[in-house]
PDB file of C-alpha atoms in Angstrom:
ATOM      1  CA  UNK V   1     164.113 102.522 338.962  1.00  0.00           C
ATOM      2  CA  UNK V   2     166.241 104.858 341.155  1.00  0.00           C
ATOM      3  CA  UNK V   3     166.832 104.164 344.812  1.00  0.00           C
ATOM      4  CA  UNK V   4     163.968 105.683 346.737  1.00  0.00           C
ATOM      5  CA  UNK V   5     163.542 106.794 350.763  1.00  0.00           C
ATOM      6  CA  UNK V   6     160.222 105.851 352.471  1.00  0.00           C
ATOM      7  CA  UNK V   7     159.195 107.029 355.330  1.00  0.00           C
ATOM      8  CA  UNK V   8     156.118 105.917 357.254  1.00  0.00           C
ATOM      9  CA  UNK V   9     153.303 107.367 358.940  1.00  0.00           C
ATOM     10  CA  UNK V  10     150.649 105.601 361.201  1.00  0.00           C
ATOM     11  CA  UNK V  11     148.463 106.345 363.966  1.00  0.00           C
ATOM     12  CA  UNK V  12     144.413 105.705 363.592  1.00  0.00           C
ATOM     13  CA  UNK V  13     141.484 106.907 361.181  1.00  0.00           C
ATOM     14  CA  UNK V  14     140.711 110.473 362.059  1.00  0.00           C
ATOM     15  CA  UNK V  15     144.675 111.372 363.011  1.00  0.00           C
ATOM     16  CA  UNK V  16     145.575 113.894 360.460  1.00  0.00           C
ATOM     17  CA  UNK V  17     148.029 111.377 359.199  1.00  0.00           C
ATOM     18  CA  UNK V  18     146.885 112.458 355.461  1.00  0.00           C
ATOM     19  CA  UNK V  19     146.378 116.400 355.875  1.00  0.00           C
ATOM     20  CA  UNK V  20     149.865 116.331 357.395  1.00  0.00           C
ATOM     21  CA  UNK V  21     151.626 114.556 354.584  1.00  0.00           C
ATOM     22  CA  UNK V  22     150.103 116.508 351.950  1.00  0.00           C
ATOM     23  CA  UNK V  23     151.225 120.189 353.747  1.00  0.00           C
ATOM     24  CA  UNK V  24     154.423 118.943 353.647  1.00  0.00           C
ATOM     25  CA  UNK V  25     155.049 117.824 349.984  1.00  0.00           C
ATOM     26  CA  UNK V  26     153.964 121.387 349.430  1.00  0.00           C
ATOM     27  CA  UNK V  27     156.671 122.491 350.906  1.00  0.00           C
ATOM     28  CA  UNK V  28     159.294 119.951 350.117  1.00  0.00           C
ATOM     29  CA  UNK V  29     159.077 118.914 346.172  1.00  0.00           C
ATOM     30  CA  UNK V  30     161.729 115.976 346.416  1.00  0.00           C
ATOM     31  CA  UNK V  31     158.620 114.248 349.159  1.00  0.00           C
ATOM     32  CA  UNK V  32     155.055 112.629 347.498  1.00  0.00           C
ATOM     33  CA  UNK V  33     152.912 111.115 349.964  1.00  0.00           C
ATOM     34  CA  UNK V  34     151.428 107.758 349.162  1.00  0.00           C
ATOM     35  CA  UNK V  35     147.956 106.984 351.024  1.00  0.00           C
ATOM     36  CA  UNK V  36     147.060 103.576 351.146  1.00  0.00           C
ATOM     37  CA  UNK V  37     143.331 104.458 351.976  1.00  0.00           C
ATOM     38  CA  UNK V  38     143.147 107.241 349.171  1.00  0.00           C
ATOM     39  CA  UNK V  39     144.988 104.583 346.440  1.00  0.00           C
ATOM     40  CA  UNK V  40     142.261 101.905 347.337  1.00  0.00           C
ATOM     41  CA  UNK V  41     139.566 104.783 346.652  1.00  0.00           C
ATOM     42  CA  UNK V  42     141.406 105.070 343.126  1.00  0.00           C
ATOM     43  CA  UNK V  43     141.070 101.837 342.404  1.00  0.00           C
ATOM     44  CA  UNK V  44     137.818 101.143 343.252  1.00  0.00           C
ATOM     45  CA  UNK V  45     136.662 104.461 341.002  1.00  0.00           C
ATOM     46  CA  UNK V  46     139.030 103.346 338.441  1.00  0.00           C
ATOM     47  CA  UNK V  47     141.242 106.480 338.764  1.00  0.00           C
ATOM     48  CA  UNK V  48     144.475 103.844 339.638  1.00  0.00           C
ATOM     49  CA  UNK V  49     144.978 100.594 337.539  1.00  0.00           C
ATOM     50  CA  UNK V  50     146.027  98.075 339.558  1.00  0.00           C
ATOM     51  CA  UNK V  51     146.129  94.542 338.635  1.00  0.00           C
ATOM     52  CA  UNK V  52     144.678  93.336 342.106  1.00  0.00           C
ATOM     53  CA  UNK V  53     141.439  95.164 342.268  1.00  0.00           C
ATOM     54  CA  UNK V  54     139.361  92.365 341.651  1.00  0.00           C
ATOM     55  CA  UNK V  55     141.355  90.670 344.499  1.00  0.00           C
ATOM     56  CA  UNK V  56     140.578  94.278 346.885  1.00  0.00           C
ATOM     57  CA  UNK V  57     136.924  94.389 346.309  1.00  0.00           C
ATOM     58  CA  UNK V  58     136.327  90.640 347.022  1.00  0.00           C
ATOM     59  CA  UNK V  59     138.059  91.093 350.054  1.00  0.00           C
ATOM     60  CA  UNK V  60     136.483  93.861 351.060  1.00  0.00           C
ATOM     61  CA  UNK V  61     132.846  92.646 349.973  1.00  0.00           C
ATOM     62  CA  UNK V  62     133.758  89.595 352.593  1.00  0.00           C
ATOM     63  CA  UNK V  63     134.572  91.670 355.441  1.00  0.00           C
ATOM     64  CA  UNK V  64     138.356  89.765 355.550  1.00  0.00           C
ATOM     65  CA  UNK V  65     141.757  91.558 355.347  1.00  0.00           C
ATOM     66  CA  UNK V  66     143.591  91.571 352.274  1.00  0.00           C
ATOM     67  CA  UNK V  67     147.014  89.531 352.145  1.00  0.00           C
ATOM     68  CA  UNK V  68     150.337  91.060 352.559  1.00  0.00           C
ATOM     69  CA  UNK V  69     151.015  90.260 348.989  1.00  0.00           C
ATOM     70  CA  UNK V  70     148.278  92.311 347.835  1.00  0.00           C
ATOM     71  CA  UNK V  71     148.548  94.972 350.157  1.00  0.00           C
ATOM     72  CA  UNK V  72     152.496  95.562 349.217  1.00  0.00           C
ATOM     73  CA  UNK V  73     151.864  94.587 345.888  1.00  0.00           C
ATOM     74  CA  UNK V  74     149.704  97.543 345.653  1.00  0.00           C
ATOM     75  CA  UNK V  75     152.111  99.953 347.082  1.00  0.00           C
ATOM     76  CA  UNK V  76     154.769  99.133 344.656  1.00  0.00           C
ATOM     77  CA  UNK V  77     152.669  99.795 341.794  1.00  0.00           C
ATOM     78  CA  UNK V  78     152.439 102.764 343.209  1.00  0.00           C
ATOM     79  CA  UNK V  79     155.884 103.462 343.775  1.00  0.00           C
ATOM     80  CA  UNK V  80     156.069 102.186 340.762  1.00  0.00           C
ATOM     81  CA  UNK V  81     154.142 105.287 338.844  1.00  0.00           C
ATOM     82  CA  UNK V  82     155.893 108.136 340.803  1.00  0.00           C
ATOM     83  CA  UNK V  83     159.217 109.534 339.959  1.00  0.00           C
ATOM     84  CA  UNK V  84     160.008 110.844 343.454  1.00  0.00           C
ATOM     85  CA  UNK V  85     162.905 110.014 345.026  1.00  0.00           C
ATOM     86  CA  UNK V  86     161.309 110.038 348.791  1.00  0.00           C
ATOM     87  CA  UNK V  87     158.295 109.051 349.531  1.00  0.00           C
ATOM     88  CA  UNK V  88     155.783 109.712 352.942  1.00  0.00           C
ATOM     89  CA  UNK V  89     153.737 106.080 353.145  1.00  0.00           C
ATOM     90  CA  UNK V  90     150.604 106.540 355.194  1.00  0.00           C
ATOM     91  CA  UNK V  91     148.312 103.404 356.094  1.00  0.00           C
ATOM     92  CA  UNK V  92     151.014 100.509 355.935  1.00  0.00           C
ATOM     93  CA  UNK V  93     152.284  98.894 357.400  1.00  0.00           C
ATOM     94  CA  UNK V  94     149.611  97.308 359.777  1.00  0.00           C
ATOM     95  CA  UNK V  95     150.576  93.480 360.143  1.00  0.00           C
ATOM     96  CA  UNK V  96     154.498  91.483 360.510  1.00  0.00           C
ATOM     97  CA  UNK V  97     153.461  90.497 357.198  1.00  0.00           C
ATOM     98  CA  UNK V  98     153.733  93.179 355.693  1.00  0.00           C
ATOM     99  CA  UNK V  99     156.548  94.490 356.728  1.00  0.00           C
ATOM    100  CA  UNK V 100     158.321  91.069 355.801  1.00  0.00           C
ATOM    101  CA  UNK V 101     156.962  91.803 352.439  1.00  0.00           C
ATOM    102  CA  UNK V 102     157.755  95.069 351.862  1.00  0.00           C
ATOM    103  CA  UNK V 103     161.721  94.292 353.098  1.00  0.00           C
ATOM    104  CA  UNK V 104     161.607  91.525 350.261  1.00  0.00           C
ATOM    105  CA  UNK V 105     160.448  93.778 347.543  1.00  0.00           C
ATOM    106  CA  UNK V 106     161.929  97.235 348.702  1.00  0.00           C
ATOM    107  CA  UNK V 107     165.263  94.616 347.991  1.00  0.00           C
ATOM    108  CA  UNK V 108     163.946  94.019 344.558  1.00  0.00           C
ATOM    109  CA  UNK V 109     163.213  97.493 343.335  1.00  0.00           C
ATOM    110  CA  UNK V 110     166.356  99.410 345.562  1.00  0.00           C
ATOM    111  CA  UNK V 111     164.308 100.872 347.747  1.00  0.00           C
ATOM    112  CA  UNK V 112     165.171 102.078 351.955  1.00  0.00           C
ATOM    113  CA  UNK V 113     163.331 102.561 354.614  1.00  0.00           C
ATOM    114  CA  UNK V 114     163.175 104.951 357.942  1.00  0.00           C
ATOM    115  CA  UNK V 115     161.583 105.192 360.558  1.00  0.00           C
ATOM    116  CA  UNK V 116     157.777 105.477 361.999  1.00  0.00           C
ATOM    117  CA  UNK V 117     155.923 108.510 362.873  1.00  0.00           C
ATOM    118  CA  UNK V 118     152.909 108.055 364.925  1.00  0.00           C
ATOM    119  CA  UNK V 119     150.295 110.129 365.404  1.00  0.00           C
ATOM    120  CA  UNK V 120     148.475 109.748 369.040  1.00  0.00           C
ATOM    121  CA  UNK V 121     144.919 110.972 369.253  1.00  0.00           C
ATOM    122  CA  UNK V 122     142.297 110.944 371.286  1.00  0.00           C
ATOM    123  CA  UNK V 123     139.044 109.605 370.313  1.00  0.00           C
ATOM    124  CA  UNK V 124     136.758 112.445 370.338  1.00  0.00           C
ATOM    125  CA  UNK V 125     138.947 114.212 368.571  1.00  0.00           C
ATOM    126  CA  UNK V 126     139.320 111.418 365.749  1.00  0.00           C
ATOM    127  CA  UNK V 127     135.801 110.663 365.289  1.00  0.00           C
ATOM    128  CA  UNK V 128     135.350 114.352 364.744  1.00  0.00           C
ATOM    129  CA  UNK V 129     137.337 114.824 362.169  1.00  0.00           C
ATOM    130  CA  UNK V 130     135.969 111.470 360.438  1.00  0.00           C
ATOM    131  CA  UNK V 131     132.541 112.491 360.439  1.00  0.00           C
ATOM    132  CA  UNK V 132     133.601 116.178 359.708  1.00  0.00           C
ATOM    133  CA  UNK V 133     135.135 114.418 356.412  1.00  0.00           C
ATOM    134  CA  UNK V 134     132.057 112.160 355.634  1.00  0.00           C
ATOM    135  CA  UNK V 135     131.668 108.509 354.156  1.00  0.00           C
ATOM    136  CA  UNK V 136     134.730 107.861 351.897  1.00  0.00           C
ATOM    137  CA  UNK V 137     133.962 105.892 348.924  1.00  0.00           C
ATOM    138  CA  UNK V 138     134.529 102.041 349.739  1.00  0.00           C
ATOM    139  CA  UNK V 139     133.572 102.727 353.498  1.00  0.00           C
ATOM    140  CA  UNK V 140     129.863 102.378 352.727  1.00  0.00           C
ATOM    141  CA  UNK V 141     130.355  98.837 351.766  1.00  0.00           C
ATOM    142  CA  UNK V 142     131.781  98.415 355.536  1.00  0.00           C
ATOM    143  CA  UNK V 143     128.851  99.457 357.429  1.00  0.00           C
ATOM    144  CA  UNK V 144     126.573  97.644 359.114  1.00  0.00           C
ATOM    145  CA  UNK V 145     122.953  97.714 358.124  1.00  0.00           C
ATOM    146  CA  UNK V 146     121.253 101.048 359.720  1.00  0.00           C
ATOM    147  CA  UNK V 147     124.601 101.981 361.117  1.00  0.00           C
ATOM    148  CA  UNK V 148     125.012 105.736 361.521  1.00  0.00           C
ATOM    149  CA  UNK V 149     128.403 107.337 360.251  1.00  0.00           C
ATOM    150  CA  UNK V 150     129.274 108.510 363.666  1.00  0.00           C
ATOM    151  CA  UNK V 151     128.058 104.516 364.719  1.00  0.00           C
ATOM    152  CA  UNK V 152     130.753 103.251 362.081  1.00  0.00           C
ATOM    153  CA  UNK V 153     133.765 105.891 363.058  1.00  0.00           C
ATOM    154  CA  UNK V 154     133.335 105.000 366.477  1.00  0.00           C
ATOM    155  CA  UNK V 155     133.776 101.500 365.844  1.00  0.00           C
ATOM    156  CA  UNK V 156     136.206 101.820 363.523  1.00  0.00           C
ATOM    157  CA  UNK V 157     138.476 103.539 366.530  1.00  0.00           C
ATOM    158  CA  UNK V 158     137.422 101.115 368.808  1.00  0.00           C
ATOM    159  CA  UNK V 159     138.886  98.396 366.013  1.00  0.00           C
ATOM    160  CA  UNK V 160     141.886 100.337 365.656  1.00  0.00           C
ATOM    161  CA  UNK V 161     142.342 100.939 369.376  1.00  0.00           C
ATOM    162  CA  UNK V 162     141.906  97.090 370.202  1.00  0.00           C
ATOM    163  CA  UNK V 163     144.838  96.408 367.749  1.00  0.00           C
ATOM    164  CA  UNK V 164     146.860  99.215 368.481  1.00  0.00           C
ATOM    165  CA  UNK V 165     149.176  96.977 371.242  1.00  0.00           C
ATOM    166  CA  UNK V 166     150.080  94.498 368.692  1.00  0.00           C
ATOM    167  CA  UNK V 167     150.729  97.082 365.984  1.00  0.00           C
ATOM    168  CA  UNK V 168     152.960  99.188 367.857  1.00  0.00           C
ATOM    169  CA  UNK V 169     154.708  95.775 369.050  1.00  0.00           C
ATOM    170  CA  UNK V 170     154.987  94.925 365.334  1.00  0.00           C
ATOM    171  CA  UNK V 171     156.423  98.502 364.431  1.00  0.00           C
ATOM    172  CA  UNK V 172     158.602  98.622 366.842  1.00  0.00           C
ATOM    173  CA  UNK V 173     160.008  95.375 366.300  1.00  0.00           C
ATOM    174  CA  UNK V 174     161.704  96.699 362.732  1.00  0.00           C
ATOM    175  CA  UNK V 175     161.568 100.555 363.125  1.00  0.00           C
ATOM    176  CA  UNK V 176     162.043 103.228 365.713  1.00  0.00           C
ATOM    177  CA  UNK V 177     158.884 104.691 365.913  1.00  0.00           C
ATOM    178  CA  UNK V 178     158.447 108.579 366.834  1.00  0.00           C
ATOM    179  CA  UNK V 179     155.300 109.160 368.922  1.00  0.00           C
ATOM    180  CA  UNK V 180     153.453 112.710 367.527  1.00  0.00           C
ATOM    181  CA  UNK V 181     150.724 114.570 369.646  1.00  0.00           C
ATOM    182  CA  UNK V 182     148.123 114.965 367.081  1.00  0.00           C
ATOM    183  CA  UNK V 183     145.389 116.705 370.084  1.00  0.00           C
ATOM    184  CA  UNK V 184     146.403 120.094 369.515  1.00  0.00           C
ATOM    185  CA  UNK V 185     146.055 122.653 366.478  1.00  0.00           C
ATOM    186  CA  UNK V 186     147.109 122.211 362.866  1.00  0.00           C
ATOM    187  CA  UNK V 187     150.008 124.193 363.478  1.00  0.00           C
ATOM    188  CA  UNK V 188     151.095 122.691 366.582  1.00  0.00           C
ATOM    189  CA  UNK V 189     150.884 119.138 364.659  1.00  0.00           C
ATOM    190  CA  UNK V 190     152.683 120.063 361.508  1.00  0.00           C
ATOM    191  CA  UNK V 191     155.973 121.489 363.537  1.00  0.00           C
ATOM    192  CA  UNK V 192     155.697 118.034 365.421  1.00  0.00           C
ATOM    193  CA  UNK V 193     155.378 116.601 362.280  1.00  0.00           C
ATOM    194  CA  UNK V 194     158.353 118.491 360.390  1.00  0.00           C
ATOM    195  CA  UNK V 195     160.602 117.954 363.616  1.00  0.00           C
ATOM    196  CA  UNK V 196     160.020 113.971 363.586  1.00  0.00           C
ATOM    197  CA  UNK V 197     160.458 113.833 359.916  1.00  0.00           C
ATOM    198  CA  UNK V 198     163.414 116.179 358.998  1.00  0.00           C
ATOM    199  CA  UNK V 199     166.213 113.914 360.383  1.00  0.00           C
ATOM    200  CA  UNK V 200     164.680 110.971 359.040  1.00  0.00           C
ATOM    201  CA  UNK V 201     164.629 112.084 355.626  1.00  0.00           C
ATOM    202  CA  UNK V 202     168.301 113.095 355.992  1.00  0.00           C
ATOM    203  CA  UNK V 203     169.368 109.882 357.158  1.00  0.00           C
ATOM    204  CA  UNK V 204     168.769 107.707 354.199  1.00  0.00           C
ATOM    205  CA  UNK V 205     169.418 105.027 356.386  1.00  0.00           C
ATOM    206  CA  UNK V 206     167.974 100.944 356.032  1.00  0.00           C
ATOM    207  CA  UNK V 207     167.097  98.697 358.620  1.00  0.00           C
TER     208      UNK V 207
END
């Protein structure tokens, strides 16, 4: 496998972290974006082969979080079946773990590693975009009973927002993370975007 660049994206459900990454592989052919929510949705429709699905839907029938061995083992597979030589990650990393992990096998497979863009929202506007969207296949199996889609999106930010401190801790521990404002128009977001991004990808550099 060639050496690859990743680059990271983060920031809660509803951020535009996804729309974002997939405008700009349009316009930048050596990029693919990698989304850790839409690759679980692959798996779980059988559109991606991975050899820990069983392990995913078990731990997402319990209600747990999945390892860091199964969440990075996942991404590499991934990596694994795209010929890109720079990729945009969105969705990882959330947890020390995993960022341990993914240092250990980016070793393995030649593989660096920028920095962290982070898209800040507010929460009407991220619950409007979820529900805009709809249920995502996989999230019905992480509502509550008689819970309303706007009910589960708003506790989904709530979830997210409660972790956020630690998170940011984490990613700031091992990257420099570049804060976004995702509040305002498409447009406005995607130059953000393009700015925080374009001397990243030139730097090629490793933490």
């Amino acid at each position: 496998m060639k050496s690859k660049e990743v680059i990271f994206i983060a920031g809660c459900p509803g951020a535009g972290k996804d729309t974002m990454a997939e405008k700009y592989i349009l316009e930048h052919k050596d990029y693919a974006h990698l989304s850790m929510g839409d690759i679980y949705r692959h798996i779980a429709t059988n559109e991606f082969k991975s050899r820990f699905r069983d392990t995913l839907y078990e731990d997402v029938r319990q209600k747990r979080l999945s390892s860091a061995e199964t969440t990075t083992g996942v991404l590499f597979e991934a990596i694994e079946q795209n010929d890109s030589p720079n990729y945009i990650v969105s969705g990882f990393p959330h947890h020390m773990s995993e960022i341990k992990e993914f240092k250990k096998m980016s070793e393995l497979y030649d593989i660096s590693y920028s920095d962290v863009i982070f898209f800040d929202v507010s929460q009407q506007n991220a619950i409007q975009r979820m529900v805009s969207r709809g249920i995502r296949p996989m999230e019905m199996l992480k509502m509550h009973d008689n819970e309303t889609v706007s009910a589960y999106y708003t506790r989904r930010y709530n979830d997210y927002m409660q972790q956020l401190p630690h998170l940011l801790a984490v990613l700031n521990s091992a990257y420099d993370v570049k804060h976004i404002n995702a509040n305002v128009t498409i447009e406005q977001v995607y130059a953000q975007f393009c700015a925080a991004i374009g001397p990243i990808g030139k730097s090629q550099r490793a933490k």
